Amino acid sequence: MNKKEKPEAENRPDNTAFTQQRLPAWQPMLSAGIVIPLFLIIGLIFIGIGVALFVTSRDLQVLEMDYTGMEQNSPCFSCSDPDQKNCKCTLDFNLDKLFEGPVFFYYALTNYFQNQRSYGVSKDDYQLSGDLDNFKDPDSTCSPYRYDSNNNPIVPCGSLANSMFNDTFKLYQLVAGTKKEVPLDGKGIAWWTDYNIKYRNPSVTPLKNAFNGTVKPLFWPRPAYELDPTDPANNGFINQDFLVWMRRAALPNFRKLYRRITEGDYSTGLPEGNYSLEISYNYPVLNFDGRKKVVFTNVSWMGGKNEFLGIAYLVIGSLCIVMSVVMLIVYAKFKFPEED
Amino acid sequence: MGLKCSTLRTLISRYCVGEENWVDSRTIYIGHKEPPPGTEAFIQQRFPDNRITSSKYTFWNFIPKNMFEQFRRVANFYFLIIFLVQLIIDTPTSPVTSGLPLFFVITVTAIKQGYEDWLRHKADNSINQSPVHVVHNGKVIRKQSRKLRVGDVVFVKEDETFPCDLIMLSSSRQDGTCFVTTASLDGESSHKTYYAVQDTKSYSTEQEVDSIHATIECEQPQPDLYKFVGRINVYMNNEPVARPLGSENLLLRGATLKNTEFIYAVVIYTGMETKMALNYQSKSQKRSAVEKSMNSYLVVYLFILIGKALVNTLLKYVWQADPNRDEPWYNQRTEVERERHIIIRAFTDFLAFMVLFNYIIPVSMYVTVEMQKFLGSYFLMWDDEMFDPDLGERAVVNTSDLNEELGQVEYVFTDKTGTLTENNMEFIECCIGGSVYVPHAICNGQVMSGAGMDMIDTSPGPDSRDAEELFFRALCLCHTVQVKEEETVDGIKHGCHQGKSSSFYISSSPDEVALVEGMKKLGFTYLRLKDSHMEILNREDEIERFELLEVLTFDSVRRRMSVIVRASSGELFLFCKGADSSIFPRVVSGKKEEVQARVERNAVEGLRTLCVAYRRLSSQQYSEVVALLREARLALQDRDKRLAEAYDKIETELILLGATAVEDRLQEKAADTIESLHKAGMKVWVLTGDKMETAAATCYASKLFRRSTQILELTTKRTEEQSLHDVLFDLSRTVLRHQGTMTRETFSGLSSDFGDFADFGLIIDGATLSAVLRPPQEDSNSGNYKEIFLEICRNCSAVLCCRMAPLQKAQIVKLIKTSKEHPITLAIGDGANDVSMILEAHVGIGIMGKEGRQAVRNSDYAIPKFKHLKKLLLVHGHYYYIRISELVQYFFYKNVVFIFPQFLYQFFCGFSQQPLYDTAFLTLYNISFTSLPILAYSLIEQHINMDILKKDPTLYRYIGKNSLLRWPTFIYWTALGVYEAVVMFFGAYFLFDNTTFTSNGQMFGNWTFGTLVFTVLVFTVTFKLALDTHYWTWISHFVIWGSLLFYIVFSLLWGGIIWPFLNYQRMYYVFMQMLSSGPAWLSIILLIAACLVPDVAKTVLWRALWPTTTEKIQRADRLYQGHLSDFTPLSSLRPGLNSDLDSPRVLEAQRSRSGHNVKKVMFTRWRYRGFTDYCSFTPLLPQFSPGTKYGGTGREERV
């Protein structure tokens, strides 16, 4: 008898819930009974968020001015000639009410493909993190901005660094016929991590010595260690403007933060009045049909002015409600009799 | 010279032609002794050593060979090409992104295969190094098994396994026999008797054996285990004596010596040339229908991929026609790039786009599908409901490639004996010259003591008494049963316990055991075979001895067997038993009509009948017989054919004695299973070698045919009356006429509950079948018989093919398989005769029956009992199908969503192949972020409860014909993927458009953009799967939420550290910066909702408006809170059947469903009560009454 039972016991499968595919399970079903109230709730929440976003966004102010100088009547028309060097032009504008602060000052470029692959990879991350070996021999991805014609290494190398935006702006408020400079704050316009961790200058003092035997990017007026003569901590690879430029934009029309207006009389915003923006016009965009703009804007808890987000929430929210109504009609018409 | 030439030829052929093509026999010198000079010179051949290598690789060739094997698969090759392209040209993503997954897949596979091969090596080594005993110079020495050579004489002791194929020279038993089990070869655990060569059987010590001087000529090795022809030349006094060798002399490697102290044998086939090794050839791979649709989807996606790359390349050059766009001042090219020819540039760009979009065909899909199949098959093996406690066997999965095919079966081809029936034979009665005898052992549940018998004919005359005893003796002598004098035989209990000597009858055929046992109950006991004498204990308790002279063994073509015996009186008898059709034509006298009537009646009742006849041989006739047999047996070529001819000549002029009837009871729940299969829309064909009447009765009992079934006959009997042509046309007209009257609705398959009406059954026999299938003759218009036949079959829900030869079974399967609808076929059987059809069908199922393990070994799945087929198909098959179809669709969907945004991004980055996502995301998306939820889903999802699936077989129909992987479904999934991709990309686009996301005014870059899209992507595809999951166990929760959590943790980690080994740090703090901004959160939530809402709404609306059956069942199950399976009429949930609920046919169906148990009881009981009046039970079982054959209600179609 024992003999007979043995093989059975050996070969018998484990009788557990898992092996028998009988694990306890929650078996939800996408039925109208659950989905209609769910859609209703989601719809209401979304509409609520949408309204909040829309209202917030509507209250934000944006002032966008094109200074490319394509048009003859544009103040920068004369500067748009590519042969002009060190051209300056002035853009006058008027604010008829207080531009609430903090005000953010952006420059914007259009039709500019910072997201091209060959452009984006044309840099040397080791060099930019202060590796002196890569000062002498930049990475091959930097070509054709790797060595100059005399075979000196370019630091920082690559198209991305080379094409850094070099228009500069000065903003004046016209108070009783005199120009009062609006202080622009250039600190913290780049990511904290870029400034403090990702990009590093070589630990050579003075910084200039590290750049011995190298040349500045061809397009740059000044070498990297002299980017900001006013602040020694804002030079080399950790120059804020440089960092802003190096973070590639996702799309061909983009804005980059230039300055913040937070100091002095302007900490609450730009009061109403006349302003004058002095532009040193250096950056060529016309040959690729680009535009240059300056943008003044303020932000809220949900970022800059963007009506799309609010509208999208409203649309999806209402869609949910509409669908739940449709479902309810269908449900009432086709389902109830059957379930009796 | 000639000898040299031929040696050369041997060598050439060996190396060029492939070995034994022209040397069709081999010569072996026993003990390596040269034959005496003057005899015919043999070509000495070279034989391999006795090494068995089942391993595929060696240490040295593993890497190249395994790589070659793996890259032969199209998918792997594709990924290799992509990887190489990435290495060679400058592409947007690093080679790591495709190299790493490929490397992973290849390594895992290589490790698995390497491990398996290592196990095989180990097993090989242990076999190859096991010690064997060899007679060398008159002494027994030990040798390693692998060193055995052809011609060695080996010494094998009891319970040892033969190390190679041997010809037995002598044994410890005086009669030169030995017993062997071939359990490990073909699973037959019965002891088989093998015979030593007559001239050498007396040499039973090593010195004597060493003195044997002989050569063996035999055929080159061939895989058939049961065939062997050879000849031994024994040189006694330099005078060669030739003796035939047959499979009864051949001991096969792998078999074990039993009940014999030792044997001496000579090695003839070694190593890889043994029959066992030749039988290890792998079967051809079967591919499932799902895999085929997967491949066609793959082709579509490949075209989409190429299309995308072409479109982008083209647009790139159109867009770049403006030189300032082509090369703006800020992004100048190098000189080398400028000088490159435009065609080369365009081609490189095309390849780069291909690389960028190649993730649309994921390497991980193949891995996931294989894992799903492999792991999923464990649920089959673990299933406790498919465990049979009597046999102690559980389901066996030989290939996991076909799991989902189990859910697609349209045709079931089943064997009868041992599959539908128990193959547990019971002797019911015998009929001797018209009088019927019934053993009276069991009556009304009580066992009657002593061996009694009842005769129905009350006045047996004195003549009939002689005939009676002759009949009994014939049955006691004409068989191949062995007597085993032990309690158990290798775990399997055989036969009935014998009172006195506690011995068993063992035979490969259960019928024979039943007959011999039946004879015992009637007073004649077969005792044993001793010294070629069979001993019988007759009614007077006297032992009668018959010398067994010849056995003309059974084969399925002749369908009979004979023995020639010499009685103690010196009289010579030939006893022959066999199927009536093969006996009656050979009978010259005897009460033929009476016996035939009885045989037919028994057959109608579902009993297996055999006829017994005899012939007295004069000694002159006997010597002719001996000469005939001898000549045939000595032949080296066509021996089987010659033997058959000889048998044919010998088995003539028989005198009919009578007939026997043996019952083979239906397997438990066989009828229920068949009924379920029918309801599930499968057509069940029974293919059997039995006679038509027996088979038809079984079909009725097993509900294959119902009372209402209209039987169409296509048998020899009918084709004798009419020409085959006419019969076929008549039948097809009948079928088509009926089809015309049926409405479309009922025929659509979805609403008809067929099996209850419009039900045809076809009976065809082997002879007619081969006539139908005969290749068309030129003259007549018989060419389209096959088509007509198929047309008829298509309209029959059940077909019975009787009198089938094994190969014909495979032929039928192939015929259906290759017919124009290409239905999925399943073949199920238990015996060696079913192997051909098991191999032929899409899915082959073996039953662990009594006829050995051959069917099991050759099957794809093996189950202990026929009834387990129900769960295997209706539950497991159904689950695996829905699981894998979701798996496949989901995989393509999630890769469309993944890659399409990247495609759209090209329009905004100047077609510069800028990837949208970071390398790590590209690499890990398919490997880790989205792989586990779908794998878990594809292993544990249960859209409908198991019990409901079992309860309502009609649900099986809704997944038939690969319905979940049709093109519309595929297009819906792809469209959904494209929609979601568009929402994600343009959603993010408009949100990013010229605005800041942060409250400190800082801007985000392109990697944040990509990460935002990617986060939405990962959440959306995971939620989509979560919404599709209907069976949430803790595993589902774990993998779904775990994957999302893993994504977040990984992204935090990936962006949180400056990774020293990377030459770029583009993802540094990107993810954290994104999460620290409110609008990013809001955007993610918004986009996920926008992606999923339409699909959810569609699902809910469709569920309400056009619910699928699955959805109806789910809802009903919810209403009844999981107790749906307790409520009976599930059919009310099926569309279009509500009004039919009270219709007579449904009621009838229900009645028959509940009534079948009762009926079975009646079926088994009436026999014992009713034998005195056969007519009394006809009203109970109208379908068995002789007057109204099969049709019962007179609906039988006779055109």
Coordinates of N, CA and C in Angstrom, one line a residue, chain A residues 8 11-13 15 18-30 32 35 39 46 53 104 106 112-113 115-119 125-126 143-145 159 163 188-191 193 197-198 219 248-252 255 257 260 283-284 287-288 299-300 302-306 308-309 312-313 316 323 327 330 334-335 338-339, chain B residues 90-92 319 324 329-334 379 381-385 387 389 392-394 876 883 905 908-910 912-914 942 945-947 989-991 994-996 998-1006 1009 1030-1033 1035 1062-1065 1068-1069 1073 1079 1082 1086 1089-1090 1093 1097 1100-1101 1103-1105 1114-1115 1118:
Chain A
E8 N 2.6 8.9 -6.0 CA 1.6 9.9 -6.1 C 2.0 11.1 -5.3
N11 N 4.8 13.0 -7.1 CA 4.5 13.7 -8.4 C 3.3 14.7 -8.3
R12 N 2.6 14.6 -7.2 CA 1.5 15.5 -7.1 C 1.9 17.0 -7.1
P13 N 1.2 17.8 -7.9 CA 1.6 19.2 -7.9 C 1.3 19.9 -6.6
N15 N -0.4 22.1 -4.1 CA -1.7 22.6 -4.2 C -1.8 24.0 -3.5
F18 N -1.2 29.9 -5.7 CA -0.5 30.4 -6.8 C -0.4 29.4 -7.9
T19 N 0.0 28.2 -7.6 CA 0.1 27.2 -8.6 C -1.2 26.8 -9.3
Q20 N -2.3 26.9 -8.5 CA -3.6 26.6 -9.1 C -4.2 27.8 -9.7
Q21 N -3.5 28.9 -9.8 CA -4.0 30.1 -10.4 C -5.3 30.6 -9.7
R22 N -5.3 30.4 -8.4 CA -6.5 30.9 -7.7 C -6.1 31.9 -6.6
L23 N -5.1 32.7 -6.9 CA -4.7 33.7 -5.9 C -5.9 34.6 -5.7
P24 N -6.1 35.1 -4.5 CA -7.2 36.0 -4.2 C -6.9 37.3 -5.1
A25 N -8.0 37.7 -5.7 CA -7.8 38.8 -6.7 C -8.9 39.8 -6.6
W26 N -8.6 41.0 -6.8 CA -9.5 42.1 -7.0 C -9.9 42.2 -8.5
Q27 N -11.1 42.1 -8.8 CA -11.5 42.0 -10.2 C -12.3 43.2 -10.6
P28 N -11.6 44.3 -10.8 CA -12.4 45.5 -11.2 C -12.9 45.4 -12.6
M29 N -13.9 46.2 -12.9 CA -14.4 46.2 -14.3 C -14.7 47.6 -14.7
L30 N -14.3 48.0 -15.9 CA -14.5 49.4 -16.3 C -16.0 49.5 -16.7
A32 N -19.9 51.2 -16.5 CA -20.4 52.6 -16.4 C -20.6 53.0 -15.0
V35 N -17.3 54.3 -13.9 CA -16.6 55.3 -14.7 C -17.4 56.6 -14.8
F39 N -15.5 59.9 -14.0 CA -15.3 61.0 -15.0 C -15.8 62.3 -14.5
F46 N -10.7 68.9 -12.8 CA -9.9 69.5 -13.9 C -10.4 70.9 -14.2
L53 N -5.8 78.0 -13.1 CA -4.6 78.3 -14.0 C -4.9 79.4 -14.9
F104 N 11.2 89.5 -15.0 CA 12.2 88.7 -15.6 C 12.5 89.2 -17.0
Y106 N 14.0 88.4 -20.5 CA 14.5 87.3 -21.4 C 14.9 87.8 -22.7
Y112 N 15.9 79.3 -34.6 CA 17.3 79.0 -34.2 C 17.3 77.5 -33.7
F113 N 18.0 76.7 -34.4 CA 17.9 75.3 -34.0 C 19.1 74.9 -33.1
N115 N 18.6 72.8 -31.0 CA 18.4 71.3 -30.8 C 18.9 70.4 -31.9
Q116 N 19.7 71.0 -32.8 CA 20.2 70.1 -33.8 C 21.2 69.2 -33.2
R117 N 21.3 68.0 -33.7 CA 22.1 67.0 -33.0 C 23.6 67.3 -33.1
S118 N 24.0 67.7 -34.3 CA 25.5 67.9 -34.4 C 25.9 69.1 -33.6
Y119 N 24.9 70.1 -33.5 CA 25.2 71.3 -32.7 C 25.3 70.9 -31.2
D125 N 32.5 67.8 -22.5 CA 32.0 67.9 -21.1 C 33.2 67.8 -20.1
Y126 N 34.2 67.1 -20.5 CA 35.4 67.0 -19.6 C 36.1 68.3 -19.5
S143 N 34.7 69.5 -33.5 CA 35.0 70.0 -34.8 C 33.8 70.6 -35.4
P144 N 33.9 71.6 -36.2 CA 35.2 72.3 -36.7 C 35.6 73.4 -35.7
Y145 N 35.2 73.4 -34.5 CA 35.7 74.4 -33.5 C 36.5 73.7 -32.5
S159 N 30.7 74.1 -31.4 CA 29.7 75.0 -32.0 C 28.9 75.7 -30.9
S163 N 28.9 79.8 -30.5 CA 27.8 80.6 -31.0 C 27.1 81.3 -29.8
G188 N 22.1 83.8 -10.5 CA 21.1 82.7 -10.4 C 20.1 82.6 -11.6
I189 N 20.6 83.1 -12.7 CA 19.8 82.9 -13.9 C 20.0 81.5 -14.5
A190 N 21.1 80.8 -14.1 CA 21.3 79.5 -14.6 C 21.0 78.5 -13.4
W191 N 20.9 77.2 -13.8 CA 20.5 76.3 -12.8 C 21.6 76.2 -11.7
T193 N 22.7 73.8 -10.0 CA 23.6 72.6 -10.2 C 24.6 72.8 -11.3
I197 N 28.0 72.6 -9.6 CA 28.5 71.2 -9.7 C 28.9 70.8 -11.1
K198 N 28.0 70.9 -12.1 CA 28.2 70.3 -13.4 C 29.4 71.0 -14.1
F219 N 34.2 83.2 -32.4 CA 33.1 84.2 -32.5 C 33.2 85.1 -31.2
R248 N 20.7 73.7 -23.8 CA 20.1 73.8 -25.1 C 18.6 73.9 -25.0
A249 N 18.0 74.8 -25.8 CA 16.5 74.9 -25.8 C 16.0 73.7 -26.6
A250 N 14.7 73.3 -26.2 CA 14.1 72.1 -26.8 C 13.6 72.4 -28.2
L251 N 13.2 73.6 -28.4 CA 12.5 73.9 -29.7 C 13.1 75.1 -30.4
P252 N 12.9 75.2 -31.7 CA 13.6 76.2 -32.4 C 13.2 77.7 -32.1
R255 N 13.2 81.1 -25.6 CA 13.6 82.3 -24.7 C 14.7 81.8 -23.8
L257 N 16.7 83.2 -20.2 CA 16.7 84.2 -19.2 C 17.9 85.1 -19.3
R260 N 17.3 89.4 -14.1 CA 16.1 89.6 -13.2 C 16.1 91.1 -12.8
Y283 N 24.7 90.0 -32.5 CA 24.4 88.6 -32.8 C 23.7 88.6 -34.1
P284 N 24.3 87.9 -35.1 CA 23.6 87.8 -36.5 C 22.6 86.7 -36.5
N287 N 20.6 86.0 -41.5 CA 21.0 85.1 -42.6 C 20.3 83.7 -42.5
F288 N 19.7 83.4 -41.3 CA 18.9 82.2 -41.3 C 17.4 82.5 -40.9
V299 N 6.3 86.1 -13.3 CA 5.8 84.7 -13.1 C 4.9 84.5 -11.9
S300 N 4.2 83.4 -11.9 CA 3.4 83.1 -10.7 C 3.8 81.8 -10.1
M302 N 2.7 79.1 -10.9 CA 2.7 78.1 -11.9 C 3.6 78.5 -13.1
G303 N 4.6 79.3 -12.9 CA 5.5 79.6 -13.9 C 5.0 80.8 -14.7
G304 N 5.6 80.9 -15.9 CA 5.3 82.0 -16.8 C 3.9 82.0 -17.4
K305 N 3.6 83.0 -18.1 CA 2.3 83.1 -18.7 C 2.2 82.0 -19.8
N306 N 1.2 81.2 -19.5 CA 0.9 80.1 -20.5 C -0.5 79.7 -20.4
F308 N -2.2 78.0 -22.4 CA -2.5 76.6 -22.9 C -2.8 75.7 -21.8
L309 N -2.0 75.7 -20.7 CA -2.2 74.7 -19.7 C -3.6 74.8 -19.1
A312 N -6.2 73.8 -21.6 CA -6.2 72.3 -21.8 C -6.9 71.6 -20.6
Y313 N -6.7 72.1 -19.4 CA -7.4 71.5 -18.3 C -8.9 71.7 -18.4
I316 N -10.1 69.3 -21.2 CA -10.2 67.8 -20.8 C -11.2 67.7 -19.7
M323 N -18.5 63.3 -21.6 CA -18.5 61.8 -21.8 C -19.3 61.2 -20.8
M327 N -22.3 58.8 -21.5 CA -22.3 57.4 -21.0 C -23.6 57.2 -20.2
V330 N -26.4 56.6 -22.6 CA -26.3 55.2 -23.2 C -26.6 54.2 -22.1
F334 N -29.6 51.7 -22.7 CA -29.3 50.3 -23.1 C -29.0 49.3 -22.0
K335 N -28.7 49.8 -20.9 CA -28.2 48.9 -19.8 C -29.2 48.6 -18.8
E338 N -31.6 45.6 -19.2 CA -31.0 44.2 -19.2 C -30.6 43.8 -17.8
E339 N -30.3 44.7 -16.9 CA -29.7 44.3 -15.7 C -30.8 43.8 -14.7
Chain B
D90 N 28.2 57.6 -37.6 CA 27.9 58.5 -36.5 C 26.3 58.5 -36.3
T91 N 25.8 57.9 -35.3 CA 24.4 57.9 -35.1 C 24.0 58.6 -33.8
P92 N 22.7 58.9 -33.8 CA 22.2 59.8 -32.7 C 22.4 59.1 -31.3
W319 N 14.2 70.3 -46.7 CA 14.3 71.4 -45.7 C 15.6 72.1 -45.9
N324 N 21.3 78.2 -45.7 CA 21.4 78.8 -44.3 C 20.7 77.8 -43.3
W329 N 25.4 79.6 -39.6 CA 26.7 80.0 -39.2 C 27.1 79.4 -37.9
Y330 N 26.1 79.2 -37.0 CA 26.4 78.7 -35.7 C 26.7 77.2 -35.6
N331 N 26.4 76.5 -36.7 CA 26.6 75.1 -36.7 C 27.2 74.6 -38.0
Q332 N 28.5 75.0 -38.1 CA 29.2 74.7 -39.4 C 29.7 73.3 -39.4
R333 N 29.9 72.8 -40.6 CA 30.4 71.5 -40.7 C 31.9 71.5 -40.8
T334 N 32.4 70.3 -40.7 CA 33.9 70.2 -40.9 C 34.1 70.0 -42.4
F379 N 2.2 26.5 -15.1 CA 0.8 26.4 -14.6 C 0.1 25.2 -15.1
M381 N 1.7 22.3 -15.7 CA 2.2 21.1 -15.0 C 1.8 21.2 -13.5
W382 N 1.5 22.4 -13.0 CA 1.1 22.5 -11.6 C -0.3 22.2 -11.4
D383 N -1.1 22.1 -12.4 CA -2.5 22.0 -12.2 C -2.9 20.8 -11.5
D384 N -3.5 20.9 -10.4 CA -3.9 19.8 -9.6 C -5.1 19.0 -10.2
E385 N -5.9 19.8 -10.9 CA -7.0 19.1 -11.6 C -6.6 18.2 -12.7
F387 N -4.1 16.3 -12.5 CA -3.3 15.3 -11.9 C -4.2 14.0 -11.7
P389 N -4.6 10.7 -9.7 CA -4.1 10.0 -8.6 C -3.9 8.5 -8.8
G392 N -0.8 8.5 -10.8 CA 0.3 9.2 -10.1 C 1.0 10.1 -11.1
E393 N 0.2 10.6 -12.1 CA 0.9 11.4 -13.2 C 0.2 12.7 -13.3
R394 N 1.0 13.7 -13.6 CA 0.5 15.0 -13.9 C 0.7 15.4 -15.3
H876 N -6.9 26.5 -19.8 CA -5.5 26.9 -20.0 C -5.4 27.5 -21.4
R883 N -3.9 35.9 -23.0 CA -2.7 36.5 -22.4 C -1.7 36.9 -23.5
Y905 N 9.5 64.8 -33.1 CA 10.5 65.8 -32.7 C 11.4 66.1 -33.9
F908 N 11.0 69.3 -35.6 CA 11.3 70.5 -34.8 C 12.7 70.7 -34.5
C909 N 13.5 69.8 -35.0 CA 15.0 69.9 -34.7 C 15.7 69.8 -36.0
G910 N 15.1 70.2 -37.1 CA 15.8 70.3 -38.4 C 16.2 68.9 -38.9
S912 N 17.5 66.5 -37.6 CA 18.9 66.2 -37.3 C 19.2 65.0 -36.5
Q913 N 18.2 64.1 -36.4 CA 18.3 62.9 -35.6 C 18.5 63.1 -34.1
Q914 N 18.1 64.2 -33.7 CA 18.3 64.5 -32.2 C 17.3 63.6 -31.5
Q942 N -6.7 36.7 -15.7 CA -7.9 35.8 -15.9 C -9.0 36.7 -16.1
N945 N -13.5 34.0 -14.8 CA -13.1 33.0 -13.8 C -13.0 31.6 -14.4
M946 N -12.1 30.9 -13.9 CA -11.8 29.5 -14.4 C -13.1 28.7 -14.4
D947 N -13.9 28.8 -13.4 CA -15.0 27.9 -13.2 C -16.1 28.2 -14.3
Y989 N 4.8 70.2 -26.2 CA 5.3 71.2 -27.1 C 4.6 72.6 -26.8
F990 N 3.3 72.5 -26.6 CA 2.6 73.8 -26.4 C 2.8 74.3 -24.9
L991 N 3.1 73.3 -24.1 CA 3.3 73.8 -22.7 C 4.7 74.4 -22.6
N994 N 7.7 78.8 -25.4 CA 8.0 80.2 -25.1 C 7.6 80.6 -23.7
T995 N 7.7 79.7 -22.8 CA 7.3 80.1 -21.4 C 8.3 79.4 -20.4
T996 N 8.2 79.8 -19.3 CA 9.0 79.2 -18.2 C 8.1 78.3 -17.4
T998 N 9.2 77.4 -14.3 CA 9.6 77.5 -12.9 C 9.1 78.9 -12.4
S999 N 9.1 78.9 -11.1 CA 8.8 80.2 -10.5 C 10.0 81.1 -10.3
N1000 N 11.2 80.6 -10.6 CA 12.3 81.5 -10.5 C 12.8 82.0 -11.9
G1001 N 12.0 81.7 -12.9 CA 12.2 82.3 -14.2 C 13.2 81.5 -15.0
Q1002 N 13.9 80.5 -14.5 CA 14.9 79.7 -15.2 C 14.2 78.9 -16.3
M1003 N 14.9 78.6 -17.4 CA 14.3 77.9 -18.5 C 14.8 76.4 -18.5
F1004 N 14.0 75.6 -19.0 CA 14.3 74.2 -19.2 C 14.9 74.0 -20.6
G1005 N 15.7 72.9 -20.7 CA 16.3 72.6 -22.0 C 15.6 71.5 -22.6
N1006 N 16.2 71.0 -23.7 CA 15.6 69.9 -24.5 C 15.5 68.6 -23.7
F1009 N 12.4 68.6 -21.6 CA 11.3 68.4 -22.5 C 11.1 66.9 -22.8
H1030 N -7.8 42.6 -15.4 CA -9.0 42.3 -14.8 C -8.9 41.5 -13.5
Y1031 N -7.6 41.0 -13.3 CA -7.4 40.1 -12.2 C -6.2 40.6 -11.4
W1032 N -6.5 41.4 -10.4 CA -5.5 42.1 -9.7 C -5.1 41.3 -8.5
T1033 N -4.0 40.5 -8.6 CA -3.5 39.8 -7.4 C -2.4 40.7 -6.8
I1035 N 0.6 40.2 -7.0 CA 1.7 40.3 -8.0 C 1.5 41.5 -8.9
L1062 N 30.7 58.5 -17.6 CA 30.0 59.0 -18.7 C 30.7 60.2 -19.2
N1063 N 30.8 60.4 -20.6 CA 31.5 61.6 -21.1 C 30.5 62.7 -21.3
Y1064 N 29.2 62.5 -20.9 CA 28.3 63.6 -20.9 C 27.4 63.6 -19.6
Q1065 N 27.0 64.7 -19.2 CA 26.2 64.7 -18.0 C 24.9 65.4 -18.3
Y1068 N 22.0 65.5 -15.8 CA 22.2 65.9 -14.4 C 21.2 66.8 -13.9
Y1069 N 20.5 66.4 -12.9 CA 19.5 67.2 -12.2 C 18.2 67.5 -13.0
Q1073 N 14.9 68.9 -11.3 CA 14.4 70.2 -11.7 C 13.0 70.2 -12.2
P1079 N 4.1 73.5 -12.7 CA 3.5 73.2 -13.9 C 3.8 71.9 -14.6
L1082 N 1.5 69.4 -13.1 CA 0.2 69.6 -13.7 C 0.1 69.1 -15.1
L1086 N -2.2 66.2 -16.6 CA -3.1 66.5 -17.7 C -2.9 65.6 -18.8
A1089 N -4.1 62.0 -18.3 CA -5.5 62.0 -18.4 C -6.0 62.1 -19.8
A1090 N -5.4 63.0 -20.6 CA -5.8 63.2 -22.0 C -5.5 62.0 -22.8
V1093 N -8.3 59.1 -21.2 CA -9.7 59.3 -21.2 C -10.4 58.7 -22.4
A1097 N -13.3 55.8 -22.2 CA -14.7 56.1 -22.6 C -15.1 55.2 -23.7
V1100 N -15.9 51.8 -22.2 CA -17.2 51.8 -21.4 C -18.4 51.8 -22.3
L1101 N -18.3 52.7 -23.3 CA -19.4 52.8 -24.3 C -19.6 51.5 -25.1
R1103 N -18.8 48.6 -24.2 CA -19.3 47.6 -23.2 C -20.8 47.7 -23.1
A1104 N -21.3 49.0 -23.1 CA -22.7 49.1 -22.9 C -23.5 48.9 -24.2
L1105 N -22.9 49.3 -25.3 CA -23.6 49.2 -26.6 C -23.4 47.9 -27.3
Q1114 N -18.4 38.9 -17.5 CA -17.8 39.6 -16.4 C -18.8 40.3 -15.6
R1115 N -19.8 41.0 -16.3 CA -20.8 41.7 -15.6 C -21.7 40.8 -14.8
R1118 N -20.1 39.6 -11.8 CA -20.1 40.7 -10.8 C -21.5 40.8 -10.1

